[in-house]
C-alpha cells in the first residue's frame, strides 16, 4: 500500500512541476486534431459526380434492364441538387466511407474469378444478380466497386469490406427507369454472394489454370503481395476463413433476397472469440447425435485442440478446429457435413431468423433501434450499436490474452479483477462510425415521385388519414421530415400481442454460449446488475465485447492521434447525439424484471412510417410483398376460399415497382420463393386493418372495407 501511495505522489509531483509544458502539449494535440477534422470535412465533399456514381445496366437480372438511376427531387426546403437532404457528394461519401470491415484481401477481391467461369466475381453482372448496386469510377471509388463495397486498410494491408451503404441503399425500377433511395433497405442476397465467393476460392485452389490466372492477376497489382508463396498462403487462409463463416452461419431458412439474420451472425462472430479452449473442449466432448451417441471422444477432442490458445481462440484457430474436425487423418473425428452441423449447434446458434434490412432515415433521431428495440440510442449508444454491426460484417478482431493490469477496456468489460484480460485490438474505425451516424442525422425520407408513379388522389388520402389515426397512429407516430428537432419514438409491442413471426425476438434472448473470460463478471441491466454465468445469454457477451472494443483506440494511428481520436469520438458521440438522455420504452410490452431482465426484448418496434412506400417487402421478416397485402388477413383454417388474404407464397428479388399495391413485382420470374410456412418466415400478425389484432388500448375496430384499404394506402404514399 505504501508503495502505491508513493507512486501516486510522484505522479502528482511530476504533473505539478511540468504543468505548463503539459498544458501546451494538450493544446497542440487538440489543435492538430481539429485541423485534421477540418481537412476531413473538406475531403468529404470532393466527390461530386452528378450521377452519384450510378450506371445503367443492360440485360439485368430477372429481365430488368434500366437506364442510369436517378435520385428523387426533394421539396422546396432543400437545395436544388439535393435528394432526401443529401447532395451528390453526401451520397458518394456515404457509399465509400470505411468502417473497418475486411471480407477479403483487396487484391484477392479484384482478381477473383467466379466458379466455372473466367468472369470476375466483382463484375457488374454478378453484382446486379445478387442485387447489389453497380457503380462507375469516381474520386472515392477508383476501382468502380459496388455501392457499399470499399477498400479498407488495417495494419498496412488492404482489404475489401462493407460499409453501411451495402445493406442500406435501395433501388426501385419502373418501366426501365431506376430510382436510388439513400438509406433504403437493400434487395441484396448476402448469403448467396458469400457462397459464391467460397466456391470461387475453392475452385481457384483446385483448378491449376484458374489458380495461375489468379496468381498472375494478384501479383500484377504490385500491392500487398510480392511472390507466389505469399499469395498461396493467404489463398488457403482466406478460403478457410470464408468457409468457416458460411459453415457457422448455415441455416435451414433460406434468406434469399432482401433479408439477413444480422443478429444471429453477430452473435456467432462473438462466439468465435469469447469461449476459451476448455469451453470448446467441453462442448465438443458433449456433442451427441439424435440417438444419444457421443460424436467426439476425449482423445479426439484433445488432438483437435492441440496448440489452441487457452484464453482467446479467434478466427484463424477456429478455422483450424473446423478443418481438424472434418479430417480423416489418424486421431481426428472425420465428421460428415451433417455431423458438423451438430457440432455447430453445440458451439454456436443457428441464425434462422432473417429480417428485412431496416431503413436508415431518422435512425439517428430514434430513441430505440433494432427490430426488437435492443439498442438504446442515447449518449454513446449509437457508437456501441454500430460497433456491433462491424463485428458482424467482418471487422478484424485481433484479440489476445494479457496479464492482469489496469486498462479502460478491461474495466468497462468487467474484467478488471481477472488474472487474464482480453486485449480488444481491432480494425473497427470508431471515428468513422461517429461521422456516419452524424451524417445519417441529415438524411430525410424519400417523397413519393408523382411524375414517375402517378399523382396521389388527394380526396382518397384525406379519408385515409382519418383511418390512419384510428388504426395506425397509436403505434406509428406521424412526424415532419423537415423538423430539425424531430424524434422518432419507438413503440414496442410484445410478440404475444402483435403475433408476428417470433423467431428474431426469441433468438435475441434465448441464444446462449460459453462466456470464457467473462464468466462471473458483472454487467448492468435495466433492473440491476447481472452476473454472467458460464453458459450465458449471448446478448450479455455482445454487450461486454462491444464495450471492450469501443474502449480500445485505433492501433493504426500514432499515440497522440490514437488517443485524441478516441476522446473526440466518445465525447463527440455524446454531445452531437440528439438523443442525449435515455428514455423509458414506449408501447405495450412485458417490462424487464429481476426474474427476466430481458423480457422487453420479446417485442417488436413500430416506428414512424414516412417513406414506407419505398421499403418493400413488409413486416420485420419481409413476409408480405405489398402495403395493400399487409392490410389483408392471414388465411386461417376455416376461412372462406373466396376471401382476400395475404399471399402465402411469392417471389422476391425483382426491383420492378408496383405503384398500385405499393411493393415489388412478386410473381412471373425465377427469384427467391418466399414460402410463409415455417417459423422465421411466417406472415401472420399485425392484422389491425383486418380487424383481427387489438389496438394497444384493447379495442378492436372493424375490418377495413376494400374502399377503405385503398384510401389508407393512398395516405401512406403521402408520408
XYZ file of C-alpha atoms in Angstrom:
719
model
C 0.000 0.000 0.000
C 2.844 2.397 0.907
C 4.427 1.683 -2.489
C 1.225 2.679 -4.294
C 0.882 5.895 -2.236
C 4.474 6.865 -3.045
C 3.923 6.164 -6.741
C 0.795 8.348 -6.833
C 2.632 11.183 -5.048
C 5.449 11.047 -7.615
C 2.960 11.237 -10.466
C 1.189 14.229 -8.896
C 4.521 15.954 -8.244
C 5.604 15.430 -11.853
C 2.307 16.835 -13.144
C 2.615 19.901 -10.894
C 6.226 20.652 -11.899
C 5.554 20.213 -15.615
C 2.032 21.589 -15.710
C 2.856 24.388 -18.172
C 4.577 22.033 -20.616
C 1.746 19.548 -20.326
C -0.790 22.309 -20.963
C 0.983 23.382 -24.160
C 1.238 19.747 -25.258
C -2.502 19.248 -24.719
C -3.338 22.429 -26.652
C -1.066 21.288 -29.502
C -2.731 17.875 -29.671
C -6.217 19.432 -29.708
C -5.204 21.958 -32.391
C -3.702 19.293 -34.643
C -6.755 17.135 -34.156
C -9.144 19.957 -35.060
C -7.127 20.718 -38.212
C -7.271 17.051 -39.215
C -11.018 17.010 -38.658
C -11.440 20.180 -40.728
C -9.391 18.641 -43.509
C -11.556 15.533 -43.368
C -14.687 17.657 -43.668
C -13.352 19.342 -46.807
C -12.227 15.992 -48.229
C -15.732 14.606 -47.718
C -17.098 16.924 -50.433
C -14.518 16.271 -53.169
C -16.539 13.596 -54.993
C -19.313 15.374 -56.904
C -20.276 13.090 -59.761
C -23.731 14.304 -60.908
C -24.988 10.705 -61.265
C -23.620 9.830 -57.791
C -21.673 7.032 -59.494
C -24.793 5.206 -60.710
C -24.742 3.455 -64.094
C -27.231 1.877 -66.484
C -27.491 -1.928 -66.744
C -28.447 -3.779 -69.916
C -29.817 -7.328 -69.695
C -30.098 -7.171 -65.903
C -31.193 -9.971 -63.602
C -34.796 -11.166 -63.990
C -35.036 -9.308 -67.285
C -34.716 -5.906 -65.630
C -32.588 -3.588 -67.716
C -32.584 0.011 -66.603
C -31.236 3.410 -67.568
C -28.875 5.392 -65.366
C -30.567 5.558 -61.942
C -31.913 8.907 -60.856
C -32.343 10.418 -57.409
C -35.660 11.887 -56.351
C -36.145 15.627 -56.360
C -36.607 16.978 -52.882
C -39.126 19.536 -51.696
C -38.647 23.287 -51.618
C -36.969 23.214 -48.212
C -33.700 21.903 -49.629
C -31.138 22.847 -52.248
C -31.699 22.152 -55.934
C -29.165 19.325 -56.186
C -30.314 17.552 -53.022
C -32.270 14.318 -52.730
C -33.533 13.282 -49.301
C -31.492 16.170 -47.919
C -28.215 14.851 -49.403
C -26.113 16.364 -52.171
C -24.142 14.371 -54.747
C -21.065 14.366 -52.532
C -23.087 13.408 -49.458
C -24.314 10.224 -51.143
C -20.915 9.275 -52.553
C -19.215 9.822 -49.200
C -21.760 7.536 -47.524
C -21.237 4.838 -50.163
C -17.460 4.865 -49.763
C -16.670 5.749 -46.146
C -14.787 2.880 -44.496
C -15.726 1.377 -41.151
C -13.069 -1.300 -40.617
C -14.604 -4.256 -42.461
C -12.370 -6.899 -44.074
C -14.169 -9.571 -46.076
C -11.212 -10.446 -48.338
C -7.750 -9.088 -49.141
C -8.342 -6.284 -51.632
C -6.015 -7.774 -54.244
C -7.908 -11.060 -53.983
C -11.280 -9.413 -54.488
C -10.123 -7.534 -57.583
C -8.641 -10.727 -59.071
C -11.096 -13.478 -58.070
C -12.930 -15.240 -60.877
C -16.319 -16.807 -60.304
C -16.620 -20.581 -60.147
C -16.855 -22.278 -63.581
C -16.052 -19.030 -65.382
C -13.244 -16.583 -66.106
C -15.580 -13.684 -65.371
C -14.619 -11.727 -62.272
C -16.951 -12.174 -59.326
C -16.983 -8.390 -58.948
C -18.358 -7.874 -62.465
C -21.476 -5.768 -62.837
C -23.418 -8.835 -63.968
C -22.784 -10.689 -60.717
C -23.221 -7.561 -58.605
C -26.618 -6.953 -60.205
C -27.629 -10.620 -59.904
C -27.010 -10.630 -56.151
C -28.883 -7.311 -56.110
C -26.054 -5.064 -55.015
C -25.711 -1.758 -56.881
C -23.032 -1.362 -59.608
C -21.110 1.914 -59.764
C -18.669 3.633 -62.102
C -15.290 5.066 -61.156
C -15.428 8.227 -59.070
C -12.980 10.136 -56.892
C -13.615 7.998 -53.797
C -14.112 4.811 -55.830
C -11.278 4.476 -58.374
C -11.868 0.743 -58.910
C -15.605 1.089 -59.582
C -16.733 -1.093 -56.691
C -20.434 -1.549 -55.951
C -22.266 0.739 -53.531
C -21.011 -0.056 -50.027
C -18.004 -2.102 -51.210
C -14.765 -0.310 -50.281
C -11.036 -0.642 -49.887
C -10.186 -0.580 -46.203
C -6.694 -0.657 -44.697
C -5.582 -2.279 -41.465
C -2.050 -2.785 -40.181
C -0.574 -1.893 -43.548
C -2.698 -4.250 -45.675
C -5.669 -3.519 -47.915
C -8.988 -5.352 -47.681
C -12.355 -5.241 -49.387
C -15.039 -4.650 -46.821
C -18.626 -3.497 -46.499
C -19.963 -0.141 -45.408
C -23.453 0.665 -44.108
C -24.465 1.572 -47.659
C -24.121 -2.006 -48.947
C -27.184 -3.064 -46.941
C -28.917 0.290 -46.620
C -29.174 1.707 -50.143
C -32.227 0.753 -52.174
C -33.149 0.852 -55.835
C -36.611 0.856 -57.386
C -37.109 0.123 -61.102
C -40.168 1.248 -63.006
C -40.689 0.774 -66.736
C -36.954 0.906 -67.443
C -36.184 3.824 -65.112
C -34.253 3.159 -61.905
C -34.516 5.283 -58.757
C -31.921 5.146 -55.990
C -33.121 5.563 -52.405
C -30.401 6.507 -49.914
C -30.829 4.764 -46.573
C -33.415 2.369 -48.018
C -33.388 -1.413 -47.465
C -31.177 -3.311 -49.910
C -32.533 -6.137 -52.051
C -29.183 -7.894 -51.548
C -28.626 -11.633 -51.217
C -25.544 -11.563 -48.981
C -25.646 -15.294 -48.268
C -25.726 -16.077 -51.980
C -22.769 -13.788 -52.667
C -20.693 -15.206 -49.806
C -21.464 -18.739 -51.000
C -20.308 -17.759 -54.487
C -17.068 -16.346 -53.017
C -16.427 -19.590 -51.134
C -16.983 -21.709 -54.264
C -14.734 -19.409 -56.285
C -11.923 -19.634 -53.710
C -12.122 -23.427 -53.514
C -12.057 -23.766 -57.299
C -9.178 -21.299 -57.553
C -7.157 -23.538 -55.254
C -8.041 -26.779 -57.054
C -8.026 -25.681 -60.744
C -4.407 -25.157 -61.945
C -5.342 -22.817 -64.794
C -7.688 -20.697 -62.703
C -5.079 -20.577 -59.948
C -2.373 -19.462 -62.392
C -4.580 -16.644 -63.696
C -5.420 -15.604 -60.153
C -1.753 -15.595 -59.076
C -0.787 -13.537 -62.098
C -3.583 -11.007 -61.548
C -2.773 -10.561 -57.852
C 0.968 -10.124 -58.412
C 0.375 -7.735 -61.321
C -1.282 -5.299 -58.900
C 2.094 -4.870 -57.108
C 0.324 -4.056 -53.879
C 0.348 -6.366 -50.835
C 1.829 -9.492 -52.465
C 5.364 -9.835 -53.801
C 5.622 -13.564 -54.547
C 3.517 -16.635 -55.256
C 4.259 -18.193 -51.866
C 2.564 -15.309 -50.059
C -0.451 -15.495 -52.381
C -0.656 -19.272 -51.887
C -0.567 -18.974 -48.094
C -3.282 -16.325 -47.964
C -5.414 -18.125 -50.533
C -5.593 -21.083 -48.163
C -6.127 -18.847 -45.122
C -8.981 -16.839 -46.642
C -10.631 -19.885 -48.183
C -10.724 -21.353 -44.686
C -11.995 -18.059 -43.245
C -14.934 -17.733 -45.653
C -15.731 -21.447 -45.320
C -15.741 -21.103 -41.533
C -18.102 -18.131 -41.693
C -20.509 -19.900 -44.058
C -20.390 -23.165 -42.075
C -21.010 -21.461 -38.746
C -23.916 -19.479 -40.190
C -25.613 -22.186 -42.242
C -29.404 -22.071 -41.764
C -32.338 -24.249 -42.762
C -34.189 -20.997 -43.507
C -33.477 -19.687 -46.998
C -32.945 -15.953 -46.562
C -32.884 -15.206 -50.273
C -33.088 -11.608 -51.393
C -33.780 -8.613 -49.140
C -33.218 -10.407 -45.806
C -30.417 -11.300 -43.397
C -30.228 -12.627 -39.847
C -27.746 -9.956 -38.808
C -28.274 -10.551 -35.079
C -27.612 -14.263 -35.353
C -24.449 -13.679 -37.349
C -23.152 -11.022 -34.962
C -23.826 -13.390 -32.067
C -21.872 -16.152 -33.802
C -18.904 -13.902 -34.507
C -18.786 -13.108 -30.789
C -18.829 -16.837 -30.032
C -15.806 -17.339 -32.288
C -13.752 -15.255 -29.867
C -15.241 -15.429 -26.375
C -15.194 -19.164 -25.441
C -11.818 -20.427 -24.268
C -10.108 -23.732 -25.011
C -11.684 -25.524 -22.058
C -15.144 -24.305 -23.078
C -14.675 -25.680 -26.583
C -13.319 -28.972 -25.241
C -16.425 -29.454 -23.094
C -18.774 -28.608 -25.943
C -17.023 -30.956 -28.364
C -16.991 -33.910 -25.987
C -20.644 -33.379 -25.037
C -21.992 -33.176 -28.607
C -24.351 -36.079 -29.319
C -26.334 -37.470 -32.233
C -30.167 -37.537 -32.077
C -29.787 -41.134 -30.891
C -27.669 -40.002 -27.933
C -24.267 -41.208 -29.195
C -21.244 -39.009 -28.428
C -19.636 -37.772 -31.616
C -16.140 -36.967 -30.369
C -14.010 -38.823 -27.834
C -11.836 -37.120 -25.241
C -8.736 -38.201 -27.168
C -10.062 -36.828 -30.454
C -11.041 -33.526 -28.821
C -7.556 -33.125 -27.347
C -5.996 -33.778 -30.745
C -8.328 -31.310 -32.443
C -7.427 -28.660 -29.844
C -3.692 -29.326 -29.864
C -1.831 -25.986 -29.847
C -5.027 -23.927 -29.482
C -4.762 -20.883 -27.189
C -6.094 -21.262 -23.664
C -7.963 -17.940 -23.396
C -8.644 -16.451 -26.845
C -9.100 -18.756 -29.825
C -10.054 -16.371 -32.623
C -10.866 -16.730 -36.282
C -7.781 -18.494 -37.647
C -7.692 -21.078 -34.883
C -11.416 -21.739 -35.158
C -10.929 -22.356 -38.877
C -8.194 -24.853 -37.957
C -10.538 -26.558 -35.471
C -13.180 -26.952 -38.204
C -10.580 -28.440 -40.579
C -9.405 -30.915 -37.950
C -12.951 -31.966 -37.053
C -13.555 -32.961 -40.684
C -10.107 -34.506 -41.193
C -9.837 -38.256 -41.841
C -6.206 -38.399 -40.757
C -5.423 -40.713 -37.824
C -6.726 -39.424 -34.494
C -9.224 -36.923 -35.889
C -13.029 -37.415 -35.839
C -13.604 -37.245 -39.620
C -17.093 -35.758 -39.180
C -19.595 -35.610 -42.025
C -21.380 -32.401 -43.027
C -24.460 -33.477 -41.073
C -22.348 -34.260 -38.009
C -20.625 -30.896 -38.380
C -23.997 -29.184 -38.051
C -24.482 -30.974 -34.717
C -21.129 -29.607 -33.563
C -22.002 -26.188 -34.970
C -25.176 -26.183 -32.899
C -23.151 -27.058 -29.809
C -20.620 -24.259 -30.348
C -22.858 -21.658 -31.962
C -26.533 -20.909 -32.655
C -28.305 -21.304 -35.968
C -29.087 -17.857 -37.446
C -32.597 -18.809 -38.542
C -34.453 -15.502 -38.096
C -33.789 -13.363 -41.190
C -35.217 -9.852 -41.170
C -35.537 -7.062 -43.710
C -32.726 -4.546 -43.774
C -34.172 -1.586 -41.841
C -34.323 1.838 -43.491
C -31.989 4.443 -42.026
C -33.748 7.804 -42.313
C -34.460 9.148 -38.821
C -32.436 6.338 -37.218
C -30.157 8.922 -35.621
C -33.280 10.552 -34.175
C -34.812 7.348 -32.769
C -34.877 6.634 -29.065
C -34.510 2.842 -29.537
C -33.325 0.937 -32.595
C -33.182 -2.647 -33.938
C -36.347 -4.585 -34.697
C -36.728 -5.630 -31.060
C -35.586 -2.325 -29.551
C -32.381 -3.856 -28.184
C -30.260 -0.737 -28.580
C -30.936 2.399 -26.564
C -29.883 5.228 -28.851
C -28.933 7.888 -26.324
C -25.445 9.132 -25.472
C -22.764 6.889 -26.962
C -25.330 4.144 -27.649
C -25.086 4.573 -31.443
C -21.325 4.028 -31.271
C -21.818 0.719 -29.470
C -24.613 -0.335 -31.831
C -22.527 0.416 -34.921
C -19.507 -1.312 -33.420
C -21.585 -4.464 -33.015
C -22.613 -4.138 -36.665
C -18.975 -4.040 -37.850
C -18.147 -7.027 -35.639
C -20.827 -8.829 -37.649
C -19.650 -7.660 -41.081
C -16.079 -8.844 -40.948
C -14.255 -6.405 -38.703
C -10.833 -7.874 -37.878
C -10.666 -8.823 -34.197
C -7.016 -9.234 -33.193
C -7.902 -10.155 -29.641
C -5.247 -11.633 -27.371
C -4.967 -12.519 -23.686
C -2.750 -10.387 -21.491
C -1.764 -10.457 -17.828
C -3.792 -8.608 -15.229
C -3.358 -4.843 -15.210
C -5.369 -1.680 -15.490
C -6.918 -0.864 -18.842
C -10.058 1.027 -19.740
C -11.313 -1.838 -21.891
C -10.851 -4.367 -19.087
C -12.633 -2.060 -16.664
C -15.625 -1.406 -18.919
C -15.972 -5.042 -19.997
C -15.999 -6.255 -16.380
C -12.564 -7.939 -16.421
C -10.716 -5.690 -14.001
C -10.329 -8.484 -11.401
C -9.433 -11.233 -13.882
C -5.953 -12.810 -13.832
C -6.048 -12.783 -17.631
C -7.699 -9.980 -19.573
C -8.776 -9.710 -23.198
C -6.937 -7.089 -25.222
C -9.545 -5.943 -27.765
C -7.267 -4.819 -30.616
C -9.402 -4.444 -33.741
C -9.786 -2.874 -37.186
C -13.062 -1.041 -36.455
C -12.886 2.676 -37.286
C -14.694 4.328 -34.373
C -14.160 7.844 -35.704
C -15.837 6.994 -38.993
C -18.712 5.278 -37.192
C -19.378 8.513 -35.350
C -19.135 10.508 -38.591
C -21.547 8.125 -40.340
C -24.091 8.475 -37.541
C -23.850 12.276 -37.704
C -24.235 12.121 -41.490
C -27.372 9.991 -41.218
C -28.863 12.655 -38.981
C -29.226 14.826 -42.093
C -30.936 12.133 -44.218
C -34.658 12.540 -44.905
C -37.258 10.046 -46.019
C -37.996 9.928 -49.772
C -41.093 11.597 -51.191
C -43.485 9.730 -53.498
C -42.461 10.756 -57.062
C -45.759 11.671 -58.676
C -44.150 12.353 -62.061
C -42.985 8.728 -62.186
C -45.561 6.685 -60.252
C -48.689 8.824 -60.712
C -50.378 11.601 -58.761
C -51.705 10.996 -55.271
C -55.500 11.183 -55.054
C -55.913 13.988 -52.506
C -59.515 13.148 -51.561
C -58.689 9.489 -51.003
C -55.624 10.438 -48.978
C -57.728 12.704 -46.697
C -60.119 9.875 -45.993
C -57.112 7.584 -45.447
C -55.618 9.999 -42.932
C -58.639 9.540 -40.673
C -58.288 5.773 -40.950
C -54.583 6.039 -40.137
C -55.413 7.969 -36.982
C -57.780 5.193 -35.891
C -55.858 2.091 -36.948
C -52.157 3.011 -37.097
C -51.157 6.160 -35.254
C -51.282 4.710 -31.746
C -48.082 2.855 -32.705
C -46.777 4.621 -35.819
C -46.168 8.257 -34.918
C -46.508 10.866 -37.686
C -43.512 13.200 -37.877
C -42.478 16.143 -40.033
C -39.451 15.101 -42.099
C -38.276 18.741 -42.214
C -38.470 19.359 -38.464
C -34.879 19.682 -37.251
C -35.973 18.760 -33.707
C -37.920 15.625 -34.655
C -37.573 12.497 -32.529
C -38.809 9.122 -33.737
C -40.337 7.291 -30.796
C -40.177 3.515 -30.941
C -43.468 2.000 -29.802
C -42.812 -1.575 -28.658
C -45.453 -4.319 -28.814
C -44.863 -7.733 -27.262
C -44.710 -10.711 -29.603
C -47.701 -12.413 -27.979
C -49.846 -9.314 -28.642
C -48.819 -8.498 -32.188
C -48.468 -12.200 -33.187
C -45.939 -11.646 -35.973
C -43.161 -14.191 -36.518
C -41.428 -14.594 -33.117
C -38.068 -16.021 -34.233
C -35.958 -12.858 -34.202
C -37.166 -11.656 -30.794
C -36.964 -15.140 -29.256
C -33.429 -15.741 -30.530
C -32.191 -12.381 -29.252
C -32.972 -13.508 -25.703
C -32.726 -17.294 -25.764
C -29.472 -17.837 -27.678
C -26.664 -18.782 -25.322
C -22.956 -19.520 -25.405
C -19.900 -20.159 -23.290
C -18.690 -16.965 -21.626
C -14.946 -17.724 -21.459
C -13.027 -14.967 -19.704
C -16.241 -13.075 -18.936
C -17.582 -15.735 -16.578
C -18.550 -14.303 -13.179
C -18.200 -10.713 -14.366
C -20.877 -8.157 -13.526
C -22.938 -6.314 -16.113
C -25.511 -3.581 -15.672
C -29.022 -4.436 -16.845
C -32.138 -2.298 -16.714
C -33.219 -3.818 -13.400
C -29.810 -4.083 -11.720
C -26.511 -5.879 -12.177
C -26.437 -9.412 -13.564
C -23.607 -11.902 -13.134
C -22.506 -13.550 -16.374
C -22.676 -17.328 -15.919
C -20.545 -19.951 -17.654
C -23.453 -20.571 -20.050
C -24.758 -17.072 -20.711
C -27.185 -15.272 -22.997
C -25.149 -14.128 -25.991
C -26.724 -10.682 -25.651
C -24.669 -10.313 -22.445
C -21.460 -11.375 -24.180
C -22.101 -8.990 -27.075
C -22.570 -6.147 -24.588
C -19.267 -6.944 -22.870
C -17.179 -7.244 -26.021
C -18.740 -4.156 -27.588
C -17.740 -2.129 -24.527
C -14.232 -3.561 -24.762
C -13.889 -2.692 -28.454
C -15.264 0.837 -28.026
C -12.768 1.385 -25.198
C -9.811 0.363 -27.404
C -8.232 3.139 -29.519
C -7.276 2.606 -33.161
C -3.964 0.673 -33.390
C -3.234 2.092 -36.864
C -2.573 5.618 -35.577
C 0.300 7.177 -33.640
C -0.199 7.547 -29.918
C -1.303 11.205 -29.995
C -3.740 10.758 -32.868
C -4.947 7.470 -31.389
C -5.955 8.904 -28.050
C -7.072 12.235 -29.493
C -9.410 10.487 -31.909
C -10.683 8.190 -29.185
C -11.526 11.056 -26.820
C -13.088 13.045 -29.653
C -15.216 10.054 -30.641
C -16.563 9.334 -27.177
C -17.149 12.938 -26.120
C -18.430 13.948 -29.555
C -20.756 10.945 -29.734
C -22.496 12.138 -26.612
C -22.745 15.848 -27.374
C -23.731 15.524 -31.051
C -26.382 12.886 -30.397
C -29.884 14.422 -30.466
C -30.959 11.633 -28.069
C -28.812 12.595 -25.086
C -30.879 11.091 -22.311
C -32.159 7.529 -22.203
C -35.944 7.330 -22.119
C -38.384 4.709 -20.885
C -39.506 2.462 -23.735
C -42.941 3.352 -25.030
C -45.564 0.822 -26.025
C -47.374 -2.275 -24.896
C -44.787 -4.861 -23.887
C -43.704 -7.007 -20.959
C -41.263 -4.997 -18.819
C -37.904 -6.280 -17.657
C -37.895 -7.802 -14.176
C -35.233 -9.192 -11.877
C -36.502 -12.674 -12.780
C -36.414 -11.909 -16.514
C -34.117 -8.937 -17.180
C -34.610 -9.179 -20.982
C -38.396 -9.568 -21.149
C -38.803 -6.274 -23.001
C -36.774 -7.659 -25.930
C -39.559 -10.144 -26.670
C -41.309 -7.439 -28.636
C -41.143 -5.609 -31.947
C -40.763 -1.946 -32.712
C -43.167 0.320 -34.579
C -41.565 3.463 -35.945
C -42.822 6.436 -37.988
C -43.867 5.358 -41.492
C -42.573 8.304 -43.511
C -41.066 6.848 -46.693
C -42.638 3.445 -46.020
C -43.707 3.171 -49.687
C -40.040 2.640 -50.664
C -39.276 -0.210 -48.233
C -40.990 -3.391 -49.518
C -41.311 -6.262 -48.654
C -43.077 -5.664 -45.337
C -43.263 -6.877 -41.732
C -39.957 -7.245 -39.927
C -39.144 -10.523 -41.708
C -40.163 -9.407 -45.198
C -43.043 -11.882 -45.382
C -45.647 -9.604 -47.046
C -44.986 -8.286 -50.577
C -47.005 -5.036 -50.629
C -48.684 -2.462 -48.408
C -52.073 -3.473 -49.777
C -51.406 -7.112 -48.872
C -50.390 -6.020 -45.374
C -53.942 -4.755 -44.816
C -55.349 -8.197 -45.577
C -55.765 -11.015 -43.048
C -53.661 -14.143 -42.924
C -55.749 -17.049 -44.239
C -56.510 -19.492 -41.457
C -58.235 -22.857 -41.306
C -61.953 -22.432 -41.881
C -61.708 -19.083 -43.667
C -63.818 -18.879 -46.858
C -61.920 -19.679 -50.032
C -63.223 -16.640 -51.930
C -61.864 -14.048 -49.457
C -58.871 -11.719 -49.916
C -55.791 -12.859 -47.977
C -52.092 -12.208 -47.720
C -50.200 -14.363 -50.229
C -48.588 -17.393 -48.560
C -46.018 -17.687 -51.330
C -44.463 -15.050 -53.588
C -41.221 -14.230 -55.377
C -38.570 -11.854 -54.062
C -35.661 -10.342 -55.968
C -37.286 -8.128 -58.572
C -36.907 -4.379 -58.206
C -39.791 -3.632 -60.584
C -42.176 -1.430 -58.620
C -45.932 -1.880 -58.363
C -47.292 1.632 -57.657
C -50.841 0.291 -57.277
C -50.383 -2.144 -54.386
C -47.100 -0.426 -53.420
C -44.489 -3.142 -53.426
C -42.248 -5.024 -55.841
C -43.217 -7.465 -58.586
C -43.891 -10.733 -56.767
C -44.519 -13.322 -59.494
C -43.586 -14.258 -63.064
C -39.830 -14.629 -62.601
C -37.297 -17.002 -61.026
C -36.228 -15.206 -57.854
C -36.327 -16.457 -54.269
C -39.567 -18.218 -53.391
C -40.793 -16.787 -50.104
C -42.895 -19.550 -48.512
C -44.515 -18.393 -45.304
C -44.927 -21.825 -43.709
C -42.117 -22.015 -41.132
C -41.136 -20.073 -38.048
C -38.776 -17.435 -39.359
C -40.918 -16.935 -42.483
C -44.415 -16.536 -41.007
C -46.651 -13.774 -42.416
C -49.215 -13.758 -39.605
C -49.924 -10.995 -37.073
C -50.148 -7.205 -37.317
C -53.706 -7.651 -38.638
C -55.063 -4.324 -37.419
C -56.602 -3.342 -40.753
C -58.222 -6.793 -40.990
C -59.873 -6.362 -37.587
C -58.000 -9.293 -36.010
C -55.321 -7.587 -33.867
C -56.492 -5.412 -30.939
C -55.289 -1.833 -30.587
C -52.964 -1.049 -27.643
C -55.991 0.058 -25.597
C -57.664 -3.309 -26.168
C -60.278 -2.060 -28.637
C -60.867 -3.922 -31.891
C -62.059 -1.644 -34.723
C -63.862 -3.425 -37.566
C -62.004 -4.694 -40.614
C -61.451 -2.134 -43.335
C -63.594 -2.415 -46.417
C -61.914 -2.685 -49.811
C -62.556 1.010 -50.438
C -61.050 1.941 -47.074
C -57.930 -0.098 -47.787
C -57.307 1.916 -50.933
C -57.919 5.142 -49.016
C -55.419 4.199 -46.317
C -52.919 3.117 -48.959
C -53.253 6.497 -50.675
C -52.469 8.270 -47.421
C -49.411 6.095 -46.809
C -47.990 7.372 -50.103
C -48.007 10.912 -48.667
C -45.853 10.084 -45.648
